[in-house]
């Protein structure tokens, strides 16, 4: 057993996290920056940080991830990294020609107290930023929050810089999306297009981190939200923020800056959350929901009805990001499953409130926790105390799944040992079908493996 030292006896911990259910802030900032066209993420810190963040994203997406670094040495670690960043901005615009450099900080530059806002202003004052080019920034100290906080901070950074209010309203809706796969971002655009709704999606990593193989390396792929699109967000009719943790801060910033009203929704994962998203989009643009979407909804309900007997009452443990977990837990309840253990390393009181609201009336025995002590070690201990029928989470769950012989569905970030997550959506009704397919596949594979020969069925 790989995790043989995990026991079912839970000891109170106050200053120790074991196998955290989160990763580092700048990874989120880097991912969000890749969803803007012509943007090069820049890590203001040591080479090691940047290398780790790029590697984490590359391993998940199986795509090359471009990013630059201030390459701190001992000197910059003591005296500050201003000279490195000024030099970097000059070099990057001269050699790589991005439209935007998106600077995020690291633990090191935050700890020594670099004032990145001032340094970025100095790049403009010193005329290091060519005309028509931009440097944006955000702070991402990784000793607070998580990759989700970093994602939110970077998206808010873009809103700080780009949207303008001209006074002429445009018949378009802003959708600020939380951390989802490129396939999901494509799915959001597809749903809006099917409804005839013009949207600006920020960020948008489709056609950036799921590009077709052409034999040529393209430093800045064709996807991503463009600068004119971001500027126009200040004149949009309204904003839908998908995911309170990832997207709401940016939506608030946009409302304060350009008076564009916003609605915050959970990510459209599962039946009810997708219903709310489609309804919000339909109301915001005053359009009818087309038959193609209603039919997809009907197909998801049909699938749930057909397979209900295999899902009913199954106990599920989950870990990951709050914006994903909240609608996912709601969806599992819709499937009549029992989400009994949930942990998220991302702190924030509203996660607990959301879980209270969803779980208390239907699964009162459920245990859930988020923040620093909400780690995978604790999740494993809960599972040891009373087993579950299914585990859902990122790649790191495979150790628990193997030791406890639990069917395992990979969902979230990172997924290092499988493919498909960046190509097949989880969002929307079709995404819901994909999710149910994966859940059923995992549960039924185990049933087949363990069935006695005389009970081994060909049909379901
Ligand atoms: S030092 Fe901080 S920013 Fe760098 S990799 Fe570690 S946690 Fe992330």
Coordinates of C-alpha atoms and ligand atoms in Angstrom, one line a residue:
X1 CA 0.0 0.0 0.0
X2 CA 1.5 3.3 -1.0
X3 CA -0.3 5.3 1.6
X4 CA 0.0 2.7 4.4
X5 CA 0.9 5.3 7.0
X6 CA -2.6 7.0 6.7
X7 CA -4.7 5.8 9.6
X8 CA -8.4 6.2 10.4
X9 CA -7.5 7.9 13.7
X10 CA -7.8 11.7 13.2
X11 CA -5.4 13.8 15.3
X12 CA -6.1 17.5 15.6
X13 CA -3.6 19.5 13.5
X14 CA -3.0 23.2 13.6
X15 CA 0.1 23.8 11.5
X16 CA 0.5 21.0 9.1
X17 CA -1.0 20.3 5.6
X18 CA -0.4 16.8 4.1
X19 CA -1.0 16.4 0.4
X20 CA -2.8 19.7 -0.2
X21 CA -5.9 19.8 -2.3
X22 CA -4.7 22.9 -4.2
X23 CA -1.6 24.2 -5.9
X24 CA 0.4 27.5 -6.2
X25 CA -1.1 30.9 -7.0
X26 CA 1.0 31.8 -10.0
X27 CA -0.1 28.7 -11.9
X28 CA -3.6 30.1 -11.9
X29 CA -2.3 33.5 -13.1
X30 CA -0.3 31.9 -15.8
X31 CA -3.3 29.8 -17.0
X32 CA -5.6 32.9 -17.1
X33 CA -3.0 34.9 -19.0
X34 CA -2.7 32.2 -21.7
X35 CA -6.4 32.8 -22.3
X36 CA -5.7 36.2 -23.8
X37 CA -4.6 36.4 -27.4
X38 CA -1.0 37.4 -28.0
X39 CA -0.2 37.5 -24.3
X40 CA 3.0 36.2 -22.7
X41 CA 2.8 35.3 -19.0
X42 CA 5.8 36.6 -17.0
X43 CA 6.8 35.2 -13.7
X44 CA 8.5 37.8 -11.5
X45 CA 10.7 35.6 -9.3
X46 CA 13.2 32.8 -9.7
X47 CA 13.6 30.5 -12.7
X48 CA 12.6 27.5 -10.5
X49 CA 9.1 28.9 -9.9
X50 CA 8.4 29.7 -13.5
X51 CA 9.8 26.3 -14.5
X52 CA 7.5 24.5 -12.1
X53 CA 4.4 26.5 -13.2
X54 CA 5.1 25.9 -16.9
X55 CA 5.7 22.2 -16.2
X56 CA 2.4 21.8 -14.3
X57 CA 0.4 23.3 -17.1
X58 CA 2.3 21.5 -19.8
X59 CA 1.8 18.1 -18.1
X60 CA -1.9 18.7 -17.8
X61 CA -2.6 20.1 -21.3
X62 CA 0.1 18.1 -23.1
X63 CA 0.9 21.4 -24.9
X64 CA 4.0 23.6 -24.8
X65 CA 3.4 26.5 -22.4
X66 CA 5.2 29.8 -23.1
X67 CA 6.2 32.0 -20.2
X68 CA 9.1 34.3 -19.3
X69 CA 10.8 34.9 -16.0
X70 CA 12.6 37.7 -14.2
X71 CA 15.3 35.1 -13.3
X72 CA 16.1 36.3 -9.8
X73 CA 19.6 35.6 -8.6
X74 CA 21.1 36.1 -5.1
X75 CA 21.5 39.8 -5.8
X76 CA 17.9 40.5 -6.9
X77 CA 16.7 38.4 -4.0
X78 CA 18.4 40.8 -1.6
X79 CA 18.2 44.1 -3.4
X80 CA 14.9 43.6 -5.3
X81 CA 14.0 42.6 -8.8
X82 CA 13.2 46.0 -10.5
X83 CA 16.3 45.9 -12.7
X84 CA 15.5 42.3 -13.8
X85 CA 11.9 43.2 -14.7
X86 CA 12.8 46.3 -16.7
X87 CA 15.4 44.3 -18.6
X88 CA 13.0 41.5 -19.1
X89 CA 10.2 43.7 -20.6
X90 CA 12.7 45.3 -23.0
X91 CA 14.1 41.9 -24.1
X92 CA 10.7 40.2 -24.4
X93 CA 9.2 42.9 -26.6
X94 CA 12.3 43.0 -28.7
X95 CA 12.7 39.2 -29.3
X96 CA 9.3 37.6 -28.9
X97 CA 6.9 40.5 -29.9
X98 CA 3.8 39.7 -27.7
X99 CA 1.0 42.2 -27.6
X100 CA 0.8 41.9 -23.8
X101 CA 3.1 40.9 -21.1
X102 CA 1.1 39.7 -18.1
X103 CA 3.3 39.9 -15.0
X104 CA 2.5 37.9 -11.9
X105 CA 4.6 37.8 -8.7
X106 CA 5.9 34.8 -6.7
X107 CA 6.5 34.1 -3.0
X108 CA 10.1 35.5 -3.4
X109 CA 9.3 38.8 -5.0
X110 CA 6.3 39.3 -2.6
X111 CA 8.5 38.5 0.4
X112 CA 11.2 41.0 -0.5
X113 CA 8.4 43.5 -1.1
X114 CA 8.9 44.4 -4.8
X115 CA 6.3 47.0 -5.7
X116 CA 5.3 45.6 -9.1
X117 CA 2.7 48.3 -9.7
X118 CA 5.5 50.9 -9.5
X119 CA 7.9 48.8 -11.6
X120 CA 5.3 48.3 -14.4
X121 CA 4.6 52.0 -14.4
X122 CA 8.4 52.6 -14.7
X123 CA 8.5 50.3 -17.8
X124 CA 6.0 52.8 -19.4
X125 CA 7.8 55.9 -18.1
X126 CA 11.1 54.6 -19.5
X127 CA 9.5 53.9 -22.9
X128 CA 10.2 50.2 -22.7
X129 CA 6.7 49.3 -23.9
X130 CA 6.3 49.9 -27.6
X131 CA 3.2 51.7 -28.9
X132 CA 0.2 49.5 -29.0
X133 CA 1.7 47.0 -26.6
X134 CA 0.8 46.5 -23.0
X135 CA 2.2 45.3 -19.6
X136 CA -0.4 44.2 -17.1
X137 CA 0.2 42.7 -13.7
X138 CA -1.2 41.1 -10.6
X139 CA 0.0 40.0 -7.2
X140 CA 0.1 36.3 -6.5
X141 CA 1.8 35.5 -3.2
X142 CA 1.5 31.7 -3.0
X143 CA 1.6 31.5 0.8
X144 CA -2.0 32.7 0.8
X145 CA -4.9 31.4 -1.3
X146 CA -4.4 28.9 -4.1
X147 CA -4.1 28.6 -7.9
X148 CA -7.8 29.7 -7.9
X149 CA -6.8 33.0 -6.1
X150 CA -4.1 33.5 -8.7
X151 CA -6.5 32.9 -11.6
X152 CA -9.0 35.4 -10.1
X153 CA -6.2 38.0 -9.5
X154 CA -4.9 37.8 -13.1
X155 CA -8.4 38.1 -14.7
X156 CA -9.0 41.1 -12.4
X157 CA -5.7 42.5 -13.6
X158 CA -6.9 42.4 -17.2
X159 CA -10.1 44.1 -16.2
X160 CA -8.1 46.8 -14.4
X161 CA -6.2 47.6 -17.6
X162 CA -8.4 47.1 -20.6
X163 CA -12.2 47.7 -20.5
X164 CA -13.3 51.2 -21.3
X165 CA -16.7 52.9 -21.1
X166 CA -17.4 54.9 -24.2
X167 CA -21.1 55.5 -23.4
X168 CA -22.4 53.6 -26.4
X169 CA -23.8 50.3 -25.1
X170 CA -23.2 47.2 -27.3
X171 CA -25.6 44.4 -27.5
X172 CA -23.2 41.8 -26.1
X173 CA -22.8 40.0 -22.8
X174 CA -19.5 39.5 -20.9
X175 CA -18.9 36.1 -19.6
X176 CA -16.0 35.9 -17.2
X177 CA -15.4 32.3 -16.7
X178 CA -13.8 30.4 -13.8
X179 CA -11.0 27.9 -14.2
X180 CA -12.3 25.3 -16.7
X181 CA -10.8 23.3 -19.6
X182 CA -10.3 24.8 -23.1
X183 CA -13.1 22.4 -24.2
X184 CA -15.4 24.0 -21.6
X185 CA -14.6 27.5 -22.8
X186 CA -15.4 26.3 -26.4
X187 CA -18.6 24.8 -25.0
X188 CA -19.6 28.2 -23.5
X189 CA -19.1 29.9 -26.8
X190 CA -21.0 27.1 -28.6
X191 CA -24.0 27.5 -26.3
X192 CA -24.0 31.3 -26.7
X193 CA -23.8 30.9 -30.5
X194 CA -26.6 28.4 -30.6
X195 CA -28.8 31.0 -28.7
X196 CA -27.7 33.8 -31.0
X197 CA -26.1 35.7 -28.1
X198 CA -23.0 37.8 -28.8
X199 CA -20.6 37.3 -25.9
X200 CA -17.1 38.3 -24.9
X201 CA -15.5 35.4 -23.1
X202 CA -12.6 36.2 -20.7
X203 CA -10.3 34.3 -20.5
X204 CA -10.6 31.8 -23.4
X205 CA -7.9 29.1 -23.6
X206 CA -9.6 27.2 -26.4
X207 CA -7.4 27.2 -29.5
X208 CA -4.5 28.0 -27.2
X209 CA -4.0 24.9 -25.1
X210 CA -5.8 22.5 -27.4
X211 CA -4.4 23.5 -30.8
X212 CA -4.4 21.1 -33.7
X213 CA -1.0 19.6 -34.8
X214 CA 0.2 21.5 -37.8
X215 CA 3.9 20.7 -37.7
X216 CA 4.7 24.3 -36.9
X217 CA 5.3 25.9 -33.5
X218 CA 3.2 29.1 -33.0
X219 CA 4.4 31.1 -30.0
X220 CA 1.0 32.9 -29.9
X221 CA -1.8 30.6 -31.1
X222 CA -4.9 31.9 -32.8
X223 CA -7.2 31.6 -29.7
X224 CA -7.6 33.8 -26.7
X225 CA -9.7 36.9 -25.9
X226 CA -8.4 39.8 -28.0
X227 CA -7.5 43.3 -26.8
X228 CA -10.5 45.0 -28.7
X229 CA -12.8 42.4 -27.1
X230 CA -11.5 43.2 -23.6
X231 CA -11.8 47.0 -24.3
X232 CA -15.4 46.5 -25.5
X233 CA -16.4 44.8 -22.2
X234 CA -16.9 48.2 -20.7
X235 CA -19.8 48.9 -23.1
X236 CA -21.5 45.4 -22.8
X237 CA -25.1 45.1 -21.5
X238 CA -24.2 43.0 -18.6
X239 CA -21.7 40.4 -17.2
X240 CA -22.2 36.9 -16.1
X241 CA -19.4 35.7 -13.7
X242 CA -19.2 31.9 -13.8
X243 CA -17.7 30.8 -10.5
X244 CA -17.8 33.0 -7.4
X245 CA -14.2 32.2 -6.4
X246 CA -12.6 32.7 -9.9
X247 CA -14.7 35.3 -11.6
X248 CA -16.7 37.5 -9.2
X249 CA -13.8 39.8 -8.2
X250 CA -13.3 40.7 -11.8
X251 CA -17.0 41.3 -12.4
X252 CA -17.1 43.6 -9.3
X253 CA -14.1 45.5 -10.6
X254 CA -15.7 45.9 -14.1
X255 CA -19.0 47.1 -12.5
X256 CA -17.1 49.7 -10.4
X257 CA -15.0 50.8 -13.4
X258 CA -17.5 50.8 -16.2
X259 CA -21.0 50.4 -14.5
X260 CA -21.6 47.1 -16.2
X261 CA -24.0 45.1 -13.9
X262 CA -23.2 41.5 -13.2
X263 CA -24.7 38.3 -12.0
X264 CA -22.7 35.6 -10.4
X265 CA -23.5 31.9 -11.1
X266 CA -21.9 28.6 -10.3
X267 CA -20.1 27.0 -13.3
X268 CA -22.7 25.3 -15.5
X269 CA -21.8 21.7 -14.3
X270 CA -24.8 19.4 -14.3
X271 CA -28.5 19.9 -14.9
X272 CA -29.6 22.6 -12.5
X273 CA -26.5 24.8 -12.8
X274 CA -26.7 24.6 -16.6
X275 CA -30.4 25.5 -16.4
X276 CA -29.5 28.6 -14.4
X277 CA -26.8 29.6 -16.9
X278 CA -29.0 29.1 -20.0
X279 CA -31.9 31.0 -18.3
X280 CA -29.5 33.9 -17.3
X281 CA -28.1 34.1 -20.9
X282 CA -31.6 34.0 -22.4
X283 CA -32.9 36.7 -20.0
X284 CA -29.8 38.9 -20.4
X285 CA -30.2 39.0 -24.2
X286 CA -33.9 38.5 -24.4
X287 CA -33.7 35.5 -26.7
X288 CA -35.5 32.2 -26.7
X289 CA -33.7 29.0 -25.9
X290 CA -33.4 27.0 -29.2
X291 CA -34.7 23.4 -29.6
X292 CA -31.1 22.1 -30.0
X293 CA -30.3 23.1 -26.4
X294 CA -33.7 21.9 -25.0
X295 CA -33.1 18.5 -26.8
X296 CA -29.6 18.2 -25.3
X297 CA -31.2 18.8 -21.9
X298 CA -33.8 16.1 -22.6
X299 CA -31.0 13.7 -23.6
X300 CA -29.2 14.3 -20.3
X301 CA -32.4 13.7 -18.3
X302 CA -33.0 10.5 -20.4
X303 CA -29.5 9.2 -19.6
X304 CA -30.0 10.0 -15.9
X305 CA -33.3 8.2 -15.8
X306 CA -32.0 5.1 -17.6
X307 CA -29.0 4.8 -15.4
X308 CA -30.5 5.9 -12.1
X309 CA -30.5 2.3 -10.6
X310 CA -26.7 2.2 -10.8
X311 CA -26.2 5.6 -9.2
X312 CA -28.8 5.7 -6.5
X313 CA -27.4 5.9 -2.9
X314 CA -23.7 5.6 -4.0
X315 CA -21.4 7.3 -1.5
X316 CA -18.9 9.8 -3.1
X317 CA -15.8 11.5 -1.9
X318 CA -14.6 14.6 -3.8
X319 CA -11.7 17.0 -3.7
X320 CA -10.7 20.0 -5.9
X321 CA -11.6 23.6 -6.5
X322 CA -14.7 25.3 -4.9
X323 CA -16.1 26.6 -8.2
X324 CA -16.1 23.0 -9.6
X325 CA -17.1 21.2 -6.4
X326 CA -20.2 23.3 -5.6
X327 CA -22.2 22.6 -8.8
X328 CA -20.7 19.0 -9.0
X329 CA -22.0 18.2 -5.5
X330 CA -25.4 19.6 -6.6
X331 CA -25.3 17.4 -9.7
X332 CA -24.5 14.3 -7.7
X333 CA -27.6 15.0 -5.5
X334 CA -29.6 15.3 -8.7
X335 CA -28.3 11.8 -9.6
X336 CA -29.5 10.6 -6.2
X337 CA -25.9 9.9 -5.2
X338 CA -24.5 10.8 -1.8
X339 CA -21.6 13.2 -1.7
X340 CA -20.3 12.4 1.8
X341 CA -16.8 13.8 2.0
X342 CA -15.6 17.0 0.3
X343 CA -12.3 18.9 0.7
X344 CA -10.9 21.9 -1.1
X345 CA -7.6 23.6 -0.3
X346 CA -8.9 26.9 -1.5
X347 CA -10.0 29.0 1.5
X348 CA -13.2 31.1 1.6
X349 CA -16.2 31.0 3.9
X350 CA -18.7 30.9 1.0
X351 CA -17.7 27.3 0.1
X352 CA -18.9 26.1 3.6
X353 CA -22.1 28.1 3.2
X354 CA -22.7 26.6 -0.3
X355 CA -22.1 23.1 1.1
X356 CA -24.4 23.8 4.1
X357 CA -27.2 24.9 1.7
X358 CA -26.8 21.9 -0.7
X359 CA -26.0 19.1 1.7
X360 CA -27.6 19.7 5.1
X361 CA -31.2 19.0 3.9
X362 CA -30.4 15.8 1.9
X363 CA -27.0 14.4 3.2
X364 CA -26.8 15.6 6.8
X365 CA -24.0 13.1 7.6
X366 CA -21.7 14.7 4.9
X367 CA -18.3 16.1 6.1
X368 CA -16.7 19.0 4.3
X369 CA -13.9 21.4 4.9
X370 CA -11.9 23.9 2.9
X371 CA -8.7 25.9 3.6
X372 CA -5.3 24.8 4.8
X373 CA -6.3 21.8 6.9
X374 CA -8.6 20.5 4.2
X375 CA -6.1 18.2 2.6
X376 CA -6.1 14.8 0.9
X377 CA -4.7 13.1 4.0
X378 CA -7.9 14.1 5.9
X379 CA -10.1 12.9 3.0
X380 CA -8.3 9.6 3.1
X381 CA -8.8 9.3 6.8
X382 CA -12.5 9.9 6.5
X383 CA -12.7 7.3 3.7
X384 CA -10.9 4.8 6.0
X385 CA -13.4 5.5 8.8
X386 CA -16.3 4.7 6.4
X387 CA -15.7 3.7 2.8
X388 CA -17.1 5.3 -0.3
X389 CA -18.2 3.9 -3.7
X390 CA -16.6 6.6 -5.9
X391 CA -13.8 9.1 -5.7
X392 CA -13.7 12.3 -7.9
X393 CA -10.7 14.6 -8.2
X394 CA -7.4 15.3 -9.9
X395 CA -4.6 12.8 -10.7
X396 CA -3.3 12.8 -7.1
X397 CA -6.4 10.8 -6.1
X398 CA -5.1 7.7 -7.8
X399 CA -3.1 6.7 -4.7
X400 CA -6.2 6.7 -2.4
X401 CA -8.2 5.0 -5.1
X402 CA -5.7 2.2 -5.5
X403 CA -5.1 1.6 -1.8
X404 CA -8.8 1.6 -1.0
X405 CA -10.0 0.0 -4.3
X406 CA -12.4 2.8 -5.1
X407 CA -13.6 3.6 -8.7
X408 CA -12.0 6.9 -9.6
X409 CA -13.1 9.7 -11.9
X410 CA -10.4 12.2 -12.8
X411 CA -11.7 15.8 -12.8
X412 CA -10.0 19.1 -12.1
X413 CA -6.4 20.2 -12.2
X414 CA -3.9 18.7 -12.6
X415 CA -4.6 15.5 -14.6
X416 CA -1.2 14.2 -15.5
X417 CA -1.8 10.6 -16.4
X418 CA -4.7 10.6 -18.8
X419 CA -5.9 12.6 -21.9
X420 CA -9.3 13.8 -22.9
X421 CA -10.0 16.4 -20.2
X422 CA -8.9 19.3 -22.4
X423 CA -10.9 18.0 -25.4
X424 CA -14.3 16.9 -24.0
X425 CA -16.3 19.4 -22.0
X426 CA -17.8 19.0 -18.5
X427 CA -19.9 22.1 -18.8
X428 CA -23.4 22.3 -20.2
X429 CA -25.9 19.4 -20.8
X430 CA -23.4 17.6 -23.1
X431 CA -20.8 18.0 -20.5
X432 CA -23.2 16.5 -18.0
X433 CA -23.6 13.5 -20.2
X434 CA -19.9 13.1 -20.4
X435 CA -19.6 13.3 -16.6
X436 CA -22.4 10.7 -16.1
X437 CA -20.6 8.4 -18.7
X438 CA -17.4 8.6 -16.8
X439 CA -19.0 8.0 -13.4
X440 CA -21.0 5.0 -14.7
X441 CA -17.9 3.6 -16.5
X442 CA -15.9 3.7 -13.3
X443 CA -18.6 2.2 -11.1
X444 CA -19.5 -0.5 -13.6
X445 CA -16.0 -1.5 -14.4
X446 CA -15.6 -2.4 -10.7
X447 CA -18.9 -4.3 -10.7
X448 CA -17.7 -6.3 -13.7
X449 CA -14.3 -6.9 -12.1
X450 CA -15.8 -8.2 -8.9
X451 CA -18.9 -10.1 -10.2
X452 CA -19.0 -13.8 -9.6
X453 CA -18.8 -15.8 -12.9
X454 CA -22.4 -16.8 -12.7
X455 CA -23.5 -13.2 -12.2
X456 CA -21.3 -11.7 -14.8
X457 CA -23.8 -9.9 -17.2
X458 CA -23.4 -9.0 -20.8
X459 CA -26.1 -6.4 -20.8
X460 CA -27.0 -3.9 -18.1
Ligands
LIG1 S1 8.1 29.5 -4.2 FE1 6.0 30.1 -4.1 S2 5.5 30.8 -6.2 FE2 7.4 29.6 -6.3 S3 6.7 27.5 -6.8 FE3 6.9 27.7 -4.6 S4 4.8 28.2 -3.9 FE4 4.9 28.7 -6.1

